[in-house]
PDB file of C-alpha atoms in Angstrom:
ATOM      1  CA  MET A   1     -11.359  -0.105 -12.039  1.00 44.00           C
ATOM      2  CA  LEU A   2     -13.943   2.457 -12.737  1.00 46.00           C
ATOM      3  CA  ARG A   3     -14.826   2.333  -8.964  1.00 47.00           C
ATOM      4  CA  ARG A   4     -11.227   2.831  -8.112  1.00 49.00           C
ATOM      5  CA  LEU A   5     -11.066   5.936 -10.467  1.00 46.00           C
ATOM      6  CA  ALA A   6     -14.122   7.692  -9.091  1.00 45.00           C
ATOM      7  CA  LEU A   7     -12.714   6.965  -5.491  1.00 43.00           C
ATOM      8  CA  THR A   8      -9.518   8.363  -6.423  1.00 52.00           C
ATOM      9  CA  ALA A   9     -11.203  11.634  -8.022  1.00 49.00           C
ATOM     10  CA  VAL A  10     -13.827  12.079  -4.915  1.00 44.00           C
ATOM     11  CA  VAL A  11     -11.546  11.706  -1.937  1.00 45.00           C
ATOM     12  CA  PRO A  12      -9.411  14.540  -2.655  1.00 50.00           C
ATOM     13  CA  LEU A  13     -12.506  16.814  -3.563  1.00 45.00           C
ATOM     14  CA  ALA A  14     -13.821  15.924  -0.359  1.00 45.00           C
ATOM     15  CA  VAL A  15     -10.674  16.905   1.866  1.00 43.00           C
ATOM     16  CA  LEU A  16     -10.397  19.948  -0.230  1.00 43.00           C
ATOM     17  CA  ALA A  17     -14.263  21.065   0.392  1.00 47.00           C
ATOM     18  CA  THR A  18     -13.640  20.809   4.107  1.00 46.00           C
ATOM     19  CA  ALA A  19     -10.178  22.662   3.969  1.00 46.00           C
ATOM     20  CA  VAL A  20     -10.637  25.485   1.837  1.00 45.00           C
ATOM     21  CA  PRO A  21     -14.027  26.923   3.787  1.00 47.00           C
ATOM     22  CA  ALA A  22     -12.428  26.647   6.819  1.00 47.00           C
ATOM     23  CA  ALA A  23      -9.473  28.304   5.851  1.00 47.00           C
ATOM     24  CA  THR A  24     -11.146  31.288   4.245  1.00 48.00           C
ATOM     25  CA  ALA A  25     -13.940  31.593   6.838  1.00 48.00           C
ATOM     26  CA  SER A  26     -14.418  35.405   7.701  1.00 47.00           C
ATOM     27  CA  GLY A  27     -16.760  36.684  10.499  1.00 46.00           C
ATOM     28  CA  ALA A  28     -16.427  37.508  14.082  1.00 48.00           C
ATOM     29  CA  ALA A  29     -14.037  35.200  14.871  1.00 50.00           C
ATOM     30  CA  SER A  30     -11.606  36.405  12.029  1.00 48.00           C
ATOM     31  CA  SER A  31      -8.708  38.590  13.175  1.00 54.00           C
ATOM     32  CA  GLY A  32      -8.510  41.006  10.268  1.00 55.00           C
ATOM     33  CA  PRO A  33      -7.633  40.447   6.796  1.00 59.00           C
ATOM     34  CA  VAL A  34      -5.696  37.315   5.930  1.00 57.00           C
ATOM     35  CA  PRO A  35      -2.407  37.896   3.959  1.00 59.00           C
ATOM     36  CA  SER A  36      -2.281  36.690   0.333  1.00 57.00           C
ATOM     37  CA  ALA A  37       0.346  35.367  -1.943  1.00 59.00           C
ATOM     38  CA  ALA A  38      -1.231  36.986  -4.846  1.00 59.00           C
ATOM     39  CA  PRO A  39       0.284  40.204  -6.191  1.00 60.00           C
ATOM     40  CA  THR A  40      -1.776  43.201  -5.807  1.00 64.00           C
ATOM     41  CA  SER A  41       0.074  45.539  -8.471  1.00 65.00           C
ATOM     42  CA  GLY A  42       1.933  44.704 -11.837  1.00 64.00           C
ATOM     43  CA  PRO A  43       1.271  42.471 -14.646  1.00 62.00           C
ATOM     44  CA  PHE A  44       0.347  39.591 -12.670  1.00 58.00           C
ATOM     45  CA  ALA A  45      -2.456  41.533 -10.462  1.00 58.00           C
ATOM     46  CA  ALA A  46      -5.067  41.046 -13.320  1.00 59.00           C
ATOM     47  CA  ALA A  47      -8.440  40.227 -12.086  1.00 55.00           C
ATOM     48  CA  ARG A  48      -9.053  36.556 -11.327  1.00 55.00           C
ATOM     49  CA  PRO A  49     -12.177  34.901 -11.017  1.00 53.00           C
ATOM     50  CA  ALA A  50     -13.456  34.397  -7.247  1.00 53.00           C
ATOM     51  CA  LEU A  51     -13.489  30.856  -6.297  1.00 53.00           C
ATOM     52  CA  GLY A  52     -16.573  30.187  -4.199  1.00 54.00           C
ATOM     53  CA  PRO A  53     -16.500  27.095  -1.679  1.00 57.00           C
ATOM     54  CA  LEU A  54     -15.780  23.714  -3.549  1.00 51.00           C
ATOM     55  CA  PRO A  55     -18.749  21.688  -4.216  1.00 55.00           C
ATOM     56  CA  MET A  56     -19.670  18.665  -1.983  1.00 52.00           C
ATOM     57  CA  PRO A  57     -18.666  15.052  -3.660  1.00 54.00           C
ATOM     58  CA  LEU A  58     -21.730  13.280  -4.828  1.00 51.00           C
ATOM     59  CA  PRO A  59     -22.276   9.651  -3.614  1.00 52.00           C
ATOM     60  CA  LEU A  60     -20.994   6.952  -6.164  1.00 48.00           C
ATOM     61  CA  PRO A  61     -23.465   5.917  -8.446  1.00 50.00           C
ATOM     62  CA  GLY A  62     -24.719   2.574  -7.849  1.00 47.00           C
ATOM     63  CA  PHE A  63     -23.146   1.124 -11.186  1.00 49.00           C
ATOM     64  CA  LEU A  64     -19.745   1.672  -9.557  1.00 49.00           C
ATOM     65  CA  ASP A  65     -20.519  -0.803  -6.538  1.00 44.00           C
ATOM     66  CA  ASP A  66     -23.017  -3.023  -8.704  1.00 45.00           C
ATOM     67  CA  GLY A  67     -25.957  -1.263  -6.523  1.00 44.00           C
ATOM     68  CA  GLN A  68     -25.019  -3.328  -3.663  1.00 43.00           C
ATOM     69  CA  GLY A  69     -22.630  -1.877  -1.625  1.00 42.00           C
ATOM     70  CA  THR A  70     -19.810  -4.733  -2.173  1.00 43.00           C
ATOM     71  CA  GLY A  71     -16.381  -3.966  -3.001  1.00 45.00           C
ATOM     72  CA  ALA A  72     -15.607  -4.560  -6.797  1.00 45.00           C
ATOM     73  CA  GLY A  73     -13.499  -7.896  -6.218  1.00 45.00           C
ATOM     74  CA  GLU A  74     -16.358  -9.318  -4.440  1.00 45.00           C
ATOM     75  CA  ALA A  75     -18.929  -8.347  -6.714  1.00 46.00           C
ATOM     76  CA  ASP A  76     -16.875  -9.754  -9.915  1.00 43.00           C
ATOM     77  CA  GLU A  77     -15.792 -12.921  -8.214  1.00 44.00           C
ATOM     78  CA  ALA A  78     -19.469 -13.627  -7.425  1.00 49.00           C
ATOM     79  CA  ARG A  79     -20.675 -13.092 -10.610  1.00 78.00           C
ATOM     80  CA  THR A  80     -18.641 -15.923 -12.481  1.00 90.00           C
ATOM     81  CA  ARG A  81     -20.378 -18.723 -13.461  1.00 94.00           C
ATOM     82  CA  LEU A  82     -19.283 -20.710 -16.403  1.00 95.00           C
ATOM     83  CA  THR A  83     -20.371 -24.176 -18.225  1.00 96.00           C
ATOM     84  CA  VAL A  84     -17.298 -25.484 -19.671  1.00 96.00           C
ATOM     85  CA  SER A  85     -17.787 -28.510 -22.005  1.00 97.00           C
ATOM     86  CA  VAL A  86     -14.495 -30.534 -23.122  1.00 97.00           C
ATOM     87  CA  GLU A  87     -14.143 -33.174 -25.915  1.00 96.00           C
ATOM     88  CA  ASN A  88     -11.397 -35.315 -27.208  1.00 95.00           C
ATOM     89  CA  SER A  89      -8.871 -34.165 -24.774  1.00 93.00           C
ATOM     90  CA  GLY A  90      -7.208 -37.641 -24.364  1.00 91.00           C
ATOM     91  CA  VAL A  91      -6.726 -36.764 -20.271  1.00 90.00           C
ATOM     92  CA  PRO A  92      -8.505 -39.136 -18.079  1.00 90.00           C
ATOM     93  CA  GLY A  93     -11.848 -37.625 -16.610  1.00 88.00           C
ATOM     94  CA  ALA A  94     -11.381 -34.214 -18.055  1.00 91.00           C
ATOM     95  CA  ASP A  95     -13.982 -34.784 -21.060  1.00 94.00           C
ATOM     96  CA  GLY A  96     -17.676 -33.795 -20.526  1.00 95.00           C
ATOM     97  CA  THR A  97     -19.450 -30.718 -19.181  1.00 97.00           C
ATOM     98  CA  PHE A  98     -18.440 -29.119 -15.922  1.00 96.00           C
ATOM     99  CA  GLU A  99     -20.204 -26.250 -13.884  1.00 96.00           C
ATOM    100  CA  LEU A 100     -17.650 -23.632 -12.344  1.00 96.00           C
ATOM    101  CA  GLU A 101     -18.713 -21.090  -9.862  1.00 94.00           C
ATOM    102  CA  CYS A 102     -16.351 -18.704  -8.323  1.00 92.00           C
ATOM    103  CA  GLY A 103     -16.716 -16.640  -5.173  1.00 84.00           C
ATOM    104  CA  PRO A 104     -17.345 -18.945  -3.350  1.00 89.00           C
ATOM    105  CA  THR A 105     -15.912 -21.775  -5.365  1.00 91.00           C
ATOM    106  CA  GLY A 106     -18.510 -24.430  -6.523  1.00 91.00           C
ATOM    107  CA  GLY A 107     -19.945 -26.695  -9.113  1.00 94.00           C
ATOM    108  CA  THR A 108     -18.525 -29.906 -10.794  1.00 95.00           C
ATOM    109  CA  HIS A 109     -15.363 -28.570 -12.298  1.00 95.00           C
ATOM    110  CA  PRO A 110     -12.719 -31.114 -11.594  1.00 93.00           C
ATOM    111  CA  GLU A 111     -10.078 -28.092 -10.754  1.00 94.00           C
ATOM    112  CA  GLY A 112     -12.778 -25.702  -9.513  1.00 93.00           C
ATOM    113  CA  GLN A 113     -10.581 -23.500  -6.898  1.00 95.00           C
ATOM    114  CA  ALA A 114      -7.363 -23.441  -9.378  1.00 96.00           C
ATOM    115  CA  ALA A 115      -9.680 -22.507 -12.439  1.00 95.00           C
ATOM    116  CA  CYS A 116     -10.946 -19.916  -9.996  1.00 94.00           C
ATOM    117  CA  ASP A 117      -7.661 -18.446  -9.015  1.00 94.00           C
ATOM    118  CA  ARG A 118      -6.428 -18.439 -12.768  1.00 92.00           C
ATOM    119  CA  LEU A 119      -9.745 -16.480 -13.679  1.00 92.00           C
ATOM    120  CA  ALA A 120      -9.251 -14.022 -10.808  1.00 90.00           C
ATOM    121  CA  GLU A 121      -5.367 -13.656 -11.973  1.00 90.00           C
ATOM    122  CA  ALA A 122      -6.326 -13.058 -15.469  1.00 88.00           C
ATOM    123  CA  GLY A 123      -9.219 -10.194 -14.282  1.00 84.00           C
ATOM    124  CA  ALA A 124      -6.399  -8.690 -12.199  1.00 83.00           C
ATOM    125  CA  THR A 125      -5.051  -7.272 -15.468  1.00 81.00           C
ATOM    126  CA  ARG A 126      -6.401  -5.047 -18.135  1.00 73.00           C
ATOM    127  CA  ALA A 127      -4.868  -7.383 -20.999  1.00 68.00           C
ATOM    128  CA  GLY A 128      -6.118 -10.595 -19.112  1.00 70.00           C
ATOM    129  CA  ARG A 129      -9.677  -9.150 -19.026  1.00 73.00           C
ATOM    130  CA  GLN A 130      -9.689  -8.207 -22.712  1.00 72.00           C
ATOM    131  CA  GLU A 131      -7.839 -11.335 -24.119  1.00 79.00           C
ATOM    132  CA  LEU A 132      -8.784 -14.200 -21.822  1.00 84.00           C
ATOM    133  CA  PHE A 133     -11.749 -15.484 -23.775  1.00 89.00           C
ATOM    134  CA  GLN A 134     -11.066 -13.501 -26.930  1.00 89.00           C
ATOM    135  CA  GLU A 135     -11.025 -15.660 -30.001  1.00 90.00           C
ATOM    136  CA  THR A 136      -8.067 -15.359 -32.436  1.00 90.00           C
ATOM    137  CA  PRO A 137      -8.957 -12.744 -34.904  1.00 91.00           C
ATOM    138  CA  GLU A 138      -9.397 -13.881 -38.644  1.00 91.00           C
ATOM    139  CA  GLY A 139      -6.236 -13.561 -40.940  1.00 93.00           C
ATOM    140  CA  THR A 140      -3.917 -13.715 -37.692  1.00 93.00           C
ATOM    141  CA  MET A 141      -0.488 -15.608 -38.968  1.00 95.00           C
ATOM    142  CA  CYS A 142      -0.377 -18.828 -37.087  1.00 95.00           C
ATOM    143  CA  THR A 143       2.141 -21.585 -36.981  1.00 96.00           C
ATOM    144  CA  MET A 144       0.580 -24.648 -38.787  1.00 94.00           C
ATOM    145  CA  ILE A 145       1.478 -26.845 -35.651  1.00 94.00           C
ATOM    146  CA  HIS A 146      -1.538 -29.240 -34.869  1.00 93.00           C
ATOM    147  CA  GLY A 147      -1.920 -29.702 -31.256  1.00 93.00           C
ATOM    148  CA  GLY A 148      -4.778 -32.627 -31.097  1.00 94.00           C
ATOM    149  CA  ASP A 149      -8.410 -32.909 -31.662  1.00 95.00           C
ATOM    150  CA  ALA A 150      -9.370 -31.456 -28.132  1.00 96.00           C
ATOM    151  CA  PHE A 151     -12.291 -29.136 -28.452  1.00 96.00           C
ATOM    152  CA  ALA A 152     -14.036 -27.051 -25.918  1.00 97.00           C
ATOM    153  CA  ARG A 153     -16.902 -24.509 -25.376  1.00 97.00           C
ATOM    154  CA  ILE A 154     -16.877 -22.089 -22.591  1.00 96.00           C
ATOM    155  CA  VAL A 155     -20.721 -20.330 -21.924  1.00 96.00           C
ATOM    156  CA  GLY A 156     -21.675 -18.228 -19.114  1.00 95.00           C
ATOM    157  CA  THR A 157     -20.716 -15.123 -17.335  1.00 93.00           C
ATOM    158  CA  TRP A 158     -17.137 -14.023 -16.111  1.00 90.00           C
ATOM    159  CA  GLU A 159     -16.824 -10.680 -13.768  1.00 86.00           C
ATOM    160  CA  GLY A 160     -20.183  -9.741 -14.844  1.00 84.00           C
ATOM    161  CA  ARG A 161     -19.787 -10.141 -18.809  1.00 87.00           C
ATOM    162  CA  ALA A 162     -21.272 -12.541 -20.910  1.00 91.00           C
ATOM    163  CA  VAL A 163     -18.742 -15.457 -22.230  1.00 92.00           C
ATOM    164  CA  ASP A 164     -19.511 -17.938 -25.465  1.00 95.00           C
ATOM    165  CA  THR A 165     -16.386 -18.895 -26.852  1.00 94.00           C
ATOM    166  CA  THR A 166     -14.942 -22.050 -28.148  1.00 95.00           C
ATOM    167  CA  ALA A 167     -11.347 -23.433 -27.983  1.00 95.00           C
ATOM    168  CA  SER A 168      -9.178 -25.993 -29.848  1.00 95.00           C
ATOM    169  CA  ARG A 169      -5.505 -26.747 -30.369  1.00 95.00           C
ATOM    170  CA  ARG A 170      -5.836 -26.605 -34.536  1.00 94.00           C
ATOM    171  CA  ASP A 171      -2.767 -24.306 -34.739  1.00 95.00           C
ATOM    172  CA  GLY A 172      -0.265 -22.507 -32.849  1.00 95.00           C
ATOM    173  CA  CYS A 173      -2.274 -19.624 -32.072  1.00 95.00           C
ATOM    174  CA  GLU A 174      -4.980 -21.619 -30.638  1.00 95.00           C
ATOM    175  CA  ILE A 175      -2.566 -23.885 -28.628  1.00 95.00           C
ATOM    176  CA  ALA A 176      -1.468 -20.765 -26.775  1.00 94.00           C
ATOM    177  CA  ARG A 177      -5.095 -19.818 -26.363  1.00 93.00           C
ATOM    178  CA  TRP A 178      -5.958 -22.951 -24.857  1.00 95.00           C
ATOM    179  CA  ASN A 179      -2.773 -23.283 -22.683  1.00 94.00           C
ATOM    180  CA  SER A 180      -3.741 -19.544 -21.105  1.00 92.00           C
ATOM    181  CA  LEU A 181      -7.134 -21.152 -20.036  1.00 93.00           C
ATOM    182  CA  VAL A 182      -5.263 -23.779 -18.305  1.00 95.00           C
ATOM    183  CA  PRO A 183      -6.772 -25.053 -15.239  1.00 95.00           C
ATOM    184  CA  VAL A 184     -10.249 -23.781 -16.768  1.00 95.00           C
ATOM    185  CA  LEU A 185      -9.314 -26.058 -19.735  1.00 95.00           C
ATOM    186  CA  PRO A 186      -7.484 -29.587 -18.797  1.00 95.00           C
ATOM    187  CA  ASP A 187      -3.738 -29.379 -19.462  1.00 93.00           C
ATOM    188  CA  VAL A 188      -3.260 -31.646 -22.544  1.00 90.00           C
ATOM    189  CA  ARG A 189       0.527 -31.121 -23.065  1.00 81.00           C
TER     190      ARG A 189
END
């Protein structure tokens, strides 16, 4: 996102930096004074600062493209490596510890590609990046629905950010959180 914002600001400056000096060039090739739309008399003819040539845009800092020259999507996806441990899910083959790597998909996760797709989908929205692995804040009003004894811990990196979180199905908030992490976590509904 930061890389996109920087590119959005730099590209128009580059266009202006090349267009303005060419339009205001003077010398042997110029054919006389260039007409101006600025008033030469009256209240709006006040002195205005002379604008010199616009500065040339600087190259993007390395932190915007991870110092590797790769696009943000490629670099983010390649930096996803999670260890998912699941207990008491009640789903055959879902309990255990699994490795999940995205970009390219790898590891021992039983639904690796679907899990990577879910992580990429969540990473495409600001709300998803902020809330996907965030634990339910203390004092949150949650329905007292017990969704089972399933418990999971997710540790590793996602889009270059450290992840160390747990998930359970002890109340309505945690059930909703677990369900938002399916298929990274098993679907126990």
